[in-house]
XYZ file of C-alpha atoms in Angstrom:
713
model
C -40.639 19.937 40.716
C -40.865 22.772 38.231
C -39.226 26.023 39.202
C -41.076 29.455 38.993
C -39.046 30.428 36.004
C -39.918 27.285 34.094
C -43.570 27.790 34.922
C -43.469 31.542 33.865
C -41.706 30.389 30.645
C -44.572 27.929 29.952
C -47.342 30.357 30.462
C -45.629 33.058 28.441
C -45.524 30.562 25.579
C -49.300 29.958 25.717
C -49.751 33.687 25.983
C -47.985 33.952 22.648
C -50.171 31.357 21.116
C -53.547 33.155 22.024
C -55.222 34.795 19.025
C -53.835 38.081 18.354
C -56.971 39.351 16.221
C -60.704 38.692 16.370
C -62.207 36.050 14.141
C -62.215 36.854 10.376
C -65.903 37.563 10.448
C -65.450 39.950 13.275
C -62.851 41.715 11.586
C -65.220 42.287 8.423
C -68.048 43.336 10.770
C -66.014 46.015 12.479
C -64.773 47.320 9.116
C -68.315 47.510 7.688
C -69.369 49.031 11.057
C -66.890 51.731 10.377
C -68.263 52.310 6.810
C -64.785 51.612 5.525
C -64.368 49.732 2.232
C -61.583 46.818 1.693
C -59.792 49.106 -0.920
C -59.808 52.099 1.551
C -58.268 49.872 4.366
C -55.826 48.261 2.095
C -54.630 51.680 1.116
C -54.253 52.719 4.685
C -52.213 49.518 5.725
C -50.132 50.180 2.316
C -51.104 46.548 1.200
C -53.395 45.036 -1.487
C -57.051 44.773 -1.509
C -56.791 40.959 -1.994
C -54.858 40.983 1.151
C -57.708 42.368 3.209
C -59.932 39.904 1.496
C -57.579 37.219 2.567
C -57.548 38.348 6.341
C -61.374 38.540 6.332
C -61.986 34.947 5.048
C -59.420 33.311 7.181
C -57.040 32.552 4.240
C -54.045 34.322 5.628
C -52.923 36.627 8.509
C -50.843 39.833 8.523
C -47.319 39.874 9.629
C -45.367 42.461 11.523
C -45.327 45.490 11.246
C -48.883 45.496 9.559
C -49.962 43.092 12.197
C -49.779 45.610 15.079
C -51.196 48.253 12.974
C -54.212 46.155 11.999
C -54.558 45.222 15.759
C -54.657 48.757 16.895
C -57.307 49.611 14.354
C -59.549 46.754 15.141
C -59.251 47.477 18.818
C -60.339 51.014 18.273
C -63.412 49.890 16.195
C -64.370 47.303 18.653
C -64.577 50.019 21.352
C -66.808 52.129 19.105
C -68.996 49.236 17.611
C -69.315 46.444 19.985
C -71.132 43.321 18.929
C -74.672 43.216 20.472
C -74.251 41.166 23.925
C -70.751 40.756 23.580
C -68.027 42.643 25.705
C -64.725 42.831 24.591
C -61.783 40.706 26.437
C -59.023 42.837 27.634
C -56.460 43.162 24.984
C -58.367 41.204 22.319
C -61.208 43.266 20.572
C -64.422 41.657 19.642
C -63.750 38.542 21.574
C -66.411 37.497 23.939
C -65.749 36.957 27.568
C -68.319 34.209 27.787
C -67.066 32.112 25.077
C -63.590 32.093 23.494
C -63.358 32.899 19.891
C -63.391 29.753 17.511
C -59.939 28.873 16.261
C -59.494 29.450 12.537
C -58.365 26.393 10.475
C -55.144 26.559 8.709
C -55.749 27.525 5.054
C -53.354 27.680 1.942
C -52.081 30.936 1.953
C -51.624 33.918 -0.411
C -51.050 36.715 1.864
C -49.819 39.624 0.361
C -48.033 42.220 2.455
C -45.663 44.860 1.706
C -41.969 44.334 2.398
C -40.552 45.888 5.471
C -37.975 45.372 8.238
C -39.351 41.844 9.017
C -39.226 38.705 7.000
C -42.049 36.435 6.338
C -42.005 33.396 9.062
C -42.200 29.805 7.804
C -45.312 28.541 6.524
C -47.799 27.614 9.689
C -51.033 28.055 10.943
C -52.300 31.567 10.405
C -53.041 32.580 13.912
C -49.928 30.811 15.478
C -47.666 32.648 12.896
C -49.375 36.149 13.372
C -48.807 35.598 17.187
C -45.054 35.658 16.894
C -42.570 38.487 15.518
C -40.564 37.274 12.530
C -36.850 37.599 12.695
C -35.446 40.756 11.568
C -34.119 40.932 8.000
C -32.359 43.801 6.505
C -34.758 46.163 4.602
C -34.418 46.341 0.795
C -32.399 49.463 -0.550
C -34.499 52.674 -0.635
C -35.028 53.922 -4.048
C -33.274 57.192 -3.181
C -30.646 58.378 -1.066
C -30.529 61.451 0.947
C -30.220 64.718 -1.375
C -31.407 62.821 -4.316
C -34.479 63.205 -6.244
C -37.022 60.161 -6.056
C -37.493 58.027 -9.371
C -40.147 59.551 -11.482
C -41.353 56.187 -12.681
C -41.336 53.567 -9.810
C -42.314 50.028 -10.875
C -45.853 49.109 -9.737
C -47.706 46.179 -9.926
C -49.801 45.936 -13.086
C -53.341 46.934 -12.806
C -54.880 44.059 -14.582
C -57.125 42.517 -12.070
C -56.132 38.952 -13.296
C -52.673 39.552 -12.084
C -52.834 41.756 -8.947
C -49.225 40.853 -7.643
C -47.586 41.909 -10.632
C -45.423 39.853 -13.463
C -42.989 37.905 -11.095
C -41.741 37.039 -7.542
C -38.417 36.215 -6.047
C -38.795 33.199 -3.651
C -36.518 32.948 -0.717
C -35.635 29.735 1.282
C -38.201 30.672 4.140
C -41.260 30.644 1.676
C -41.441 34.334 1.358
C -41.824 35.437 -2.411
C -41.039 39.034 -3.089
C -42.971 40.767 -5.719
C -42.973 44.097 -7.590
C -43.817 47.311 -5.618
C -42.892 45.625 -2.022
C -45.487 42.917 -2.117
C -44.520 39.948 -0.329
C -46.541 36.438 -0.936
C -46.408 33.642 1.364
C -45.545 30.468 -0.592
C -46.111 27.060 1.126
C -44.748 24.958 -1.616
C -42.219 22.234 -0.610
C -41.602 20.810 -4.275
C -41.367 22.152 -7.700
C -44.715 20.927 -8.790
C -46.212 22.449 -5.775
C -44.708 25.807 -6.630
C -45.960 25.626 -10.111
C -49.420 24.850 -8.874
C -49.385 27.648 -6.309
C -48.040 30.156 -8.884
C -50.842 29.364 -11.488
C -53.632 28.987 -8.958
C -52.875 31.132 -5.951
C -50.238 33.668 -6.544
C -51.958 36.257 -8.658
C -48.731 36.600 -10.820
C -48.465 37.337 -14.556
C -48.637 40.263 -17.029
C -51.028 41.099 -19.627
C -50.142 40.849 -23.361
C -48.219 43.411 -25.111
C -50.246 43.269 -28.254
C -53.989 42.462 -28.607
C -53.079 39.641 -30.905
C -50.391 38.255 -28.595
C -50.402 36.191 -25.253
C -50.042 37.140 -21.707
C -46.725 36.884 -20.165
C -46.208 33.602 -18.022
C -45.424 34.328 -14.410
C -41.651 34.132 -13.294
C -40.473 32.846 -10.127
C -36.734 33.363 -9.372
C -35.282 31.073 -6.998
C -32.628 32.152 -4.531
C -29.952 29.697 -3.491
C -31.803 28.829 -0.418
C -35.310 28.406 -2.110
C -33.582 26.057 -4.719
C -32.348 23.821 -2.020
C -35.525 23.865 -0.055
C -37.347 22.512 -3.426
C -34.658 19.630 -3.687
C -32.450 21.524 -6.289
C -28.785 21.464 -6.020
C -27.347 24.867 -4.961
C -24.999 24.780 -7.878
C -24.819 23.145 -11.282
C -21.525 21.492 -12.055
C -20.119 20.375 -15.298
C -17.564 20.986 -18.069
C -19.801 22.731 -20.340
C -20.423 26.314 -20.355
C -22.710 27.074 -17.288
C -25.629 28.345 -19.638
C -25.732 25.005 -21.371
C -25.791 22.833 -17.985
C -29.005 20.842 -17.287
C -30.310 18.628 -14.542
C -30.070 14.960 -15.748
C -33.267 13.475 -16.781
C -33.060 10.877 -13.853
C -32.609 13.817 -11.073
C -35.633 13.432 -8.501
C -36.993 16.814 -9.213
C -37.160 16.188 -12.927
C -38.880 12.980 -11.966
C -41.427 14.824 -9.662
C -42.086 17.119 -12.453
C -43.128 14.180 -14.983
C -45.075 12.404 -12.325
C -47.146 15.556 -11.599
C -48.091 15.494 -15.410
C -45.974 18.696 -15.932
C -43.626 18.994 -18.968
C -40.137 20.644 -19.316
C -39.114 22.432 -22.880
C -36.412 20.653 -24.911
C -33.876 22.643 -23.038
C -34.692 20.669 -20.022
C -34.117 22.099 -16.281
C -31.461 24.612 -16.477
C -30.916 28.127 -15.033
C -33.973 29.226 -16.983
C -36.760 26.339 -17.076
C -40.031 26.418 -18.564
C -42.659 24.148 -17.072
C -45.913 23.815 -18.625
C -48.935 21.656 -19.755
C -50.845 21.906 -22.768
C -53.026 25.213 -22.780
C -56.869 24.622 -22.056
C -58.420 26.949 -24.711
C -57.063 30.261 -24.172
C -55.880 29.566 -20.674
C -52.300 28.981 -20.789
C -50.410 26.748 -17.966
C -46.827 27.668 -17.909
C -44.449 29.091 -15.135
C -40.879 30.237 -16.032
C -38.481 29.510 -13.250
C -34.878 31.231 -12.947
C -32.335 29.748 -10.423
C -29.857 32.603 -9.196
C -27.166 30.278 -7.963
C -27.152 28.643 -11.445
C -26.159 31.984 -13.035
C -29.524 32.676 -14.156
C -28.896 36.391 -14.338
C -25.459 37.065 -16.161
C -23.435 39.541 -14.436
C -22.455 41.114 -17.893
C -26.214 41.945 -18.573
C -27.472 42.392 -14.882
C -24.449 43.797 -12.861
C -24.709 43.029 -9.206
C -28.139 41.727 -9.183
C -27.694 38.140 -8.196
C -26.017 39.297 -4.924
C -28.804 41.888 -3.888
C -31.424 41.021 -1.255
C -34.790 39.297 -2.906
C -36.751 42.418 -2.365
C -34.269 44.556 -4.485
C -33.754 41.824 -7.208
C -37.765 41.711 -7.455
C -37.592 45.562 -7.902
C -34.942 45.368 -10.597
C -36.670 42.697 -12.550
C -39.895 44.239 -11.932
C -38.865 47.586 -13.618
C -37.539 45.649 -16.413
C -40.650 43.724 -16.843
C -42.756 46.827 -16.653
C -40.718 48.716 -19.283
C -39.480 45.707 -21.565
C -40.959 42.363 -20.827
C -41.037 39.644 -18.169
C -37.581 37.960 -18.378
C -37.806 34.680 -20.208
C -34.238 33.766 -20.338
C -30.857 35.711 -21.089
C -31.476 39.406 -22.084
C -30.659 38.105 -25.531
C -33.725 35.792 -25.548
C -35.710 38.219 -23.772
C -34.728 40.874 -26.638
C -36.072 38.302 -29.216
C -39.152 37.270 -27.423
C -39.934 40.941 -27.338
C -40.021 41.056 -30.956
C -42.696 38.282 -31.089
C -44.691 39.678 -28.228
C -44.872 43.080 -29.893
C -45.582 41.428 -33.465
C -47.520 38.242 -32.842
C -47.385 35.909 -35.900
C -51.124 35.193 -35.826
C -54.403 36.882 -35.143
C -57.927 35.723 -35.066
C -59.667 35.882 -38.456
C -63.167 34.444 -39.382
C -63.784 31.454 -41.738
C -65.947 32.674 -44.307
C -67.381 29.201 -44.850
C -67.945 28.192 -41.326
C -68.061 31.546 -39.453
C -65.643 30.306 -36.878
C -62.720 32.388 -35.710
C -59.355 30.669 -36.519
C -55.812 31.765 -36.287
C -54.695 33.577 -39.527
C -51.525 35.541 -40.357
C -50.947 38.802 -38.665
C -49.637 41.319 -41.406
C -46.310 42.748 -40.602
C -45.129 40.045 -38.539
C -42.779 37.249 -39.694
C -45.253 34.417 -39.532
C -45.268 30.970 -37.975
C -43.030 29.084 -40.118
C -39.265 29.125 -40.434
C -37.830 30.527 -43.512
C -34.333 29.499 -45.097
C -32.270 32.681 -46.049
C -30.463 33.253 -49.256
C -27.099 31.392 -49.538
C -25.138 34.747 -49.139
C -27.108 35.613 -46.010
C -26.516 32.298 -44.243
C -23.444 31.099 -42.289
C -21.035 28.561 -43.802
C -22.377 25.633 -41.818
C -26.039 26.267 -42.730
C -27.792 23.513 -44.777
C -28.619 25.801 -47.480
C -24.925 26.535 -48.074
C -23.578 22.881 -47.566
C -26.223 20.981 -49.461
C -26.162 23.473 -52.482
C -22.405 23.549 -52.532
C -22.543 27.444 -52.433
C -19.059 29.134 -53.121
C -20.183 32.665 -53.849
C -19.251 34.376 -50.608
C -21.261 35.706 -47.846
C -22.575 39.096 -46.466
C -19.967 40.670 -44.105
C -22.086 43.188 -42.496
C -20.547 43.685 -38.971
C -19.675 46.389 -36.654
C -16.441 48.388 -37.150
C -13.022 47.165 -35.771
C -10.733 49.793 -37.378
C -7.528 51.666 -36.336
C -6.023 54.326 -38.451
C -2.594 53.748 -39.856
C -0.052 55.526 -37.560
C 1.828 56.863 -40.481
C -1.243 58.845 -41.280
C -1.113 60.973 -38.093
C -0.019 64.396 -38.493
C 2.462 66.262 -36.414
C -0.434 68.407 -35.159
C -2.498 65.648 -34.105
C 0.570 63.988 -32.110
C 1.060 67.005 -30.290
C -2.312 67.183 -28.973
C -2.638 66.077 -25.213
C -5.617 64.013 -25.036
C -7.405 60.886 -26.790
C -11.145 61.033 -25.916
C -13.685 58.229 -26.834
C -17.197 58.687 -27.710
C -19.766 56.004 -27.426
C -23.185 56.235 -29.408
C -26.189 55.170 -27.194
C -27.671 52.053 -28.155
C -26.555 52.306 -31.765
C -28.196 49.280 -33.078
C -31.448 50.228 -31.509
C -31.238 53.648 -33.319
C -30.532 51.881 -36.575
C -33.586 49.751 -36.178
C -35.820 52.955 -36.078
C -38.213 52.877 -39.108
C -36.130 50.201 -40.652
C -37.670 48.479 -43.626
C -36.995 44.810 -43.779
C -38.010 41.796 -45.802
C -41.121 39.698 -44.493
C -41.107 37.133 -47.404
C -38.716 34.521 -48.686
C -35.952 35.868 -50.859
C -36.187 35.598 -54.682
C -33.046 35.408 -57.008
C -32.408 38.308 -59.680
C -29.335 38.639 -62.164
C -28.135 42.099 -62.990
C -31.204 43.921 -61.456
C -31.202 47.718 -61.379
C -30.336 48.868 -57.560
C -33.519 50.159 -55.758
C -32.594 51.504 -52.194
C -36.047 50.834 -51.042
C -35.929 47.228 -51.544
C -34.257 45.071 -48.710
C -32.098 42.424 -49.546
C -28.525 41.240 -50.424
C -26.594 42.696 -53.645
C -23.609 41.392 -55.246
C -21.714 44.478 -56.290
C -18.264 45.618 -57.146
C -17.401 48.800 -54.797
C -13.654 48.196 -54.920
C -13.229 51.139 -57.396
C -14.323 53.687 -54.905
C -11.372 55.423 -53.426
C -11.861 55.849 -49.724
C -10.305 58.715 -47.647
C -7.464 56.627 -45.747
C -7.913 58.745 -42.615
C -11.521 57.399 -42.368
C -12.471 53.555 -42.413
C -14.179 52.445 -45.643
C -17.970 52.490 -45.177
C -18.237 49.095 -47.038
C -16.190 46.735 -44.595
C -16.095 46.029 -40.813
C -12.392 46.236 -41.013
C -12.460 49.514 -42.664
C -10.283 48.412 -45.399
C -11.037 49.010 -49.009
C -13.001 46.080 -50.827
C -10.840 44.067 -53.338
C -13.646 43.015 -55.724
C -17.383 42.107 -56.106
C -18.792 41.355 -52.502
C -22.279 40.818 -51.014
C -23.868 43.876 -49.324
C -27.015 44.661 -47.512
C -29.261 47.429 -49.284
C -28.216 50.395 -46.907
C -24.452 49.599 -47.770
C -25.160 49.974 -51.421
C -27.313 52.847 -50.931
C -24.694 54.601 -49.153
C -22.300 54.230 -51.882
C -24.987 55.805 -54.168
C -25.356 58.400 -51.664
C -21.614 59.277 -51.906
C -21.947 59.898 -55.664
C -21.114 56.417 -56.967
C -22.906 54.380 -59.853
C -23.669 51.017 -58.799
C -24.437 48.128 -60.889
C -25.389 44.842 -59.168
C -24.251 41.612 -60.503
C -27.046 39.595 -58.983
C -29.266 40.053 -55.863
C -31.627 38.217 -53.425
C -34.477 40.340 -52.704
C -37.734 40.224 -50.830
C -41.077 41.399 -52.429
C -43.074 41.723 -48.999
C -41.597 44.291 -46.727
C -42.530 46.214 -43.542
C -41.088 48.079 -40.576
C -41.078 44.789 -38.456
C -38.834 46.372 -35.605
C -40.674 49.563 -35.164
C -42.505 48.640 -32.099
C -39.562 46.774 -30.605
C -37.566 50.045 -31.245
C -40.197 52.206 -29.425
C -40.609 50.177 -26.527
C -36.928 49.807 -25.819
C -36.151 53.458 -26.516
C -38.744 54.226 -23.949
C -37.272 51.928 -21.414
C -33.692 53.226 -22.111
C -34.589 56.890 -21.976
C -36.969 56.556 -18.880
C -34.392 54.686 -16.930
C -31.676 57.281 -17.715
C -34.161 59.861 -16.527
C -34.753 58.047 -13.270
C -30.901 58.155 -12.973
C -30.981 61.984 -13.410
C -29.917 61.991 -17.071
C -32.834 63.893 -18.716
C -33.351 65.480 -22.245
C -33.471 68.881 -20.910
C -29.715 69.077 -19.714
C -27.235 71.229 -21.210
C -24.320 69.292 -22.692
C -22.222 70.233 -19.553
C -24.890 69.149 -17.448
C -25.173 65.933 -19.353
C -21.535 65.138 -18.855
C -21.798 65.649 -15.119
C -25.089 63.600 -14.833
C -23.564 60.757 -16.794
C -20.475 60.885 -14.654
C -22.662 60.053 -11.338
C -25.673 58.445 -12.647
C -24.307 54.711 -11.661
C -24.183 55.890 -8.135
C -27.511 57.174 -7.897
C -29.477 53.816 -7.648
C -27.598 50.429 -8.136
C -31.062 48.774 -8.967
C -31.748 51.196 -11.789
C -28.405 50.814 -13.244
C -28.756 47.201 -13.569
C -31.954 47.715 -15.392
C -30.105 50.202 -17.656
C -27.633 47.712 -18.247
C -30.176 45.025 -19.101
C -31.929 47.185 -21.590
C -28.750 47.735 -23.549
C -27.734 43.934 -23.443
C -31.498 43.279 -24.648
C -30.831 45.455 -27.638
C -27.536 43.839 -28.691
C -28.515 40.364 -27.586
C -31.904 40.679 -29.577
C -30.140 41.623 -32.495
C -27.454 38.619 -32.140
C -30.151 36.199 -31.728
C -31.511 36.894 -35.238
C -28.455 34.840 -36.415
C -27.775 32.482 -33.570
C -25.072 29.910 -34.417
C -25.126 26.363 -33.624
C -23.882 25.343 -30.067
C -22.305 22.393 -28.724
C -19.131 20.162 -29.499
C -21.512 17.294 -30.963
C -22.683 19.662 -34.065
C -21.715 18.697 -37.484
C -21.689 21.211 -40.456
C -24.928 20.917 -42.526
C -27.192 19.774 -39.670
C -30.061 22.037 -38.833
C -29.602 23.443 -35.237
C -32.615 24.378 -32.986
C -32.536 27.973 -33.731
C -33.410 27.347 -37.370
C -36.750 26.334 -36.196
C -37.602 29.768 -35.122
C -39.415 32.303 -37.575
C -37.195 34.791 -35.998
C -33.811 33.311 -37.378
C -33.430 35.999 -39.742
C -29.856 36.971 -40.520
C -30.841 39.205 -43.315
C -32.798 41.501 -40.755
C -29.726 41.437 -38.347
C -27.472 42.368 -41.392
C -29.848 45.408 -42.137
C -29.668 46.552 -38.613
C -25.835 46.340 -38.415
C -25.248 47.849 -42.092
C -27.523 50.805 -41.167
C -25.575 51.477 -37.771
C -22.142 51.344 -39.600
C -23.343 53.468 -42.341
C -24.895 56.038 -39.523
C -21.231 55.877 -38.109
C -19.436 56.592 -41.158
C -21.791 59.692 -41.999
C -21.145 61.192 -38.800
C -17.343 60.632 -39.084
C -17.444 62.185 -42.657
C -19.483 65.169 -41.561
C -17.258 65.704 -38.441
C -14.264 65.940 -40.928
C -16.020 68.553 -43.024
C -17.029 70.617 -40.015
C -13.759 70.469 -37.922
C -11.153 68.925 -39.899
C -10.639 66.213 -37.236
C -10.226 62.629 -38.098
C -10.724 59.556 -35.792
C -7.988 57.559 -34.297
C -9.880 54.341 -34.042
C -13.585 52.971 -34.276
C -14.961 49.862 -32.279
C -18.563 49.141 -33.057
C -20.318 52.152 -31.569
C -17.204 53.806 -29.964
C -14.940 56.154 -31.705
C -11.727 57.829 -30.421
C -10.536 61.217 -31.405
C -7.432 63.278 -30.835
C -8.326 66.385 -28.614
C -6.973 69.656 -27.148
C -8.935 69.161 -24.013
C -10.017 66.314 -21.712
C -13.681 66.876 -22.840
C -16.053 66.331 -25.901
C -16.836 70.098 -25.665
C -13.274 70.574 -26.692
C -13.701 69.198 -30.187
C -17.429 68.755 -30.913
C -18.721 71.455 -33.513
C -21.158 74.062 -32.229
C -22.772 76.827 -33.935
C -22.295 80.528 -32.748
C -25.651 80.267 -31.210
C -23.967 77.492 -28.909
C -26.118 74.882 -30.198
C -24.538 71.503 -31.642
C -24.082 71.449 -35.408
C -26.527 68.858 -37.121
C -24.947 65.909 -38.871
C -21.803 65.372 -36.367
C -21.696 63.621 -33.053
C -24.046 65.225 -30.619
C -24.203 64.655 -26.878
C -27.344 63.430 -25.207
C -29.252 60.641 -23.502
C -31.461 59.302 -26.554
C -30.573 56.330 -28.891
C -27.876 57.375 -31.467
C -26.614 60.418 -29.577
C -23.236 60.246 -28.069
C -21.734 60.300 -24.335
C -18.335 60.195 -23.100
C -16.723 56.788 -23.116
C -13.204 57.523 -21.535
C -10.209 59.903 -21.624
C -6.589 58.853 -21.992
C -3.516 60.765 -23.211
C -2.616 60.824 -26.776
C 0.818 59.364 -26.253
C -1.151 56.272 -24.702
C -3.256 55.884 -27.882
C -0.535 56.189 -30.203
C 1.587 53.532 -28.375
C -1.447 51.128 -28.797
C -1.746 51.858 -32.248
C 1.986 51.244 -32.905
C 1.318 47.906 -31.492
C -1.658 47.146 -33.681
C -3.921 47.467 -30.897
C -7.481 49.507 -30.933
C -7.490 52.259 -28.600
C -11.371 52.213 -28.683
C -11.397 48.946 -27.030
C -9.322 49.972 -23.966
C -10.138 53.645 -23.440
C -13.043 53.101 -20.912
C -10.315 51.966 -18.587
C -10.487 48.243 -19.000
C -10.593 45.695 -21.888
C -13.910 46.324 -23.491
C -15.446 43.059 -25.139
C -16.718 43.557 -28.679
C -20.284 42.709 -29.001
C -20.880 41.673 -32.427
C -24.345 40.910 -31.830
C -23.906 37.157 -31.346
């Protein structure tokens, strides 16, 4: 015989399973009786209009704490606007005492709620799920901390009605998909094909095109480790290759599931970033991007700390990046390259004069749709253009600086200064891309051409007769050493030699007739992303130099999520430039074979060379102006970092200022915009000289750790 305690437990269980809300039709009636629109109700409950629609058509149910607020509202309306001939049942507004409300059949769900202290419950019948309280989950980290200003530009879902829930979601193992702006979607998918179908048909995820001639961004689903396991994927990918090269084998059950469902994977297979697609139907793309966190999809160097965050916080980081840059499509390097194409699509719709039909045509200013072979000196030694032609004429060597001044050239006065101070130029490659004219057409070969600084290309010139100041690096070589004879240079390097007053007589050249500022929209978008994110971290353009240094000292402690976005923006710049000359990967590659990157119109080593050449020239110009204004010479340069001897531990102790207190133009200036400088680190002069005597570069280590040189590869 059952005990009283067991009977009460059974009754309580039945009570928990009672409907917590009136029928969907009654919810709609009550709202309309109160004269409230769905949009206004959504705003009051801090959710989306689509969520309210879903609640009123029975597709989904609200979750705590929104459930209790909605119950209270409906109860109040039911008391004011009772249905004709219906008396409210106690505690259940709008339900007749004569007959119970009909149960709502379970429906596929796309309920959108705002992330709160409760997590989404596992997928189940809507009313049954709404009746119970979800287990507690740590709330996502707030955007601000006590005493700190709120972010000025918080990420919000895109206003495009086709994508009401933003560009992406982070799927957790319980079926909760965390989106931008705190939105949470219920995802019932139990397999990868089901996830793809749900994403395209029901999630409301995606992003509008960045250019009217381009394509909308495919939705991104980021999988936590538990979500990956739930979908039948291994928690980790194991193998002897680099992790970014690892893929599921073709006979893996998930790969077979994808194929059986008539979906396709790209040639890269199912790896940390997997694209699953079907052939587009007209203008309707059918493609979903997946990123698996536990497979190292978010590299720690580009996304510091993000992989360890809560799903809602990961969604916030990636959402801000998607809003300001692009929906991630792979590594930050891949995203940087994809951004170029998204902003300068290769084709646009043109009308065929013969038929009157609209057909794809070349989009002026873009790189087109076909890959283009470089000139031999612009290629890499393993490139088919070089191997097949037997080219032995040398190559462009336009790389970032790696230079250390000869210790014997240090003066006694410099050696007695107490400090070595490192300055770092903000996104130097991005600054170099500003209004940069590059070649758009194939290279043409010329013998003994007159030099023209307005024509982008590669020039064979002898710059060895130019005598450099030994206290400065040569502007013509990445090592800073004086050239020893004729060599290939990009247009900006030769133009700088001319700017320094030297006659230049090219021996031969590979030049491009069609030119344009291809990278302008890329520069403008990334510049805004960088400046806006720094501003959200408290580093704004209106600060004095003293205030700027103080703000930079603490900006990484303001908001870890936005700090990660800033790191990703910087990695996007360098990685995107590097992808323009992606080298072959894999142990099986043989010299002279074409590798996959060569099939892209964006495999353009000449454009990469132009960016780096201009960045190096910009650096040398500042070094030369600093010497003229202050008499100071650098100890070392590494890419965009320069180290100076200083009488104090701050850049303010040696940077040139006018009597008015304003920075002198031409030298290094502090500030938050690309091309301006920030403090990289401070060490003792004794420390710096000790490294120089060992042949080591102080600029590599002055930040406090071994900085990794990023040559843009």
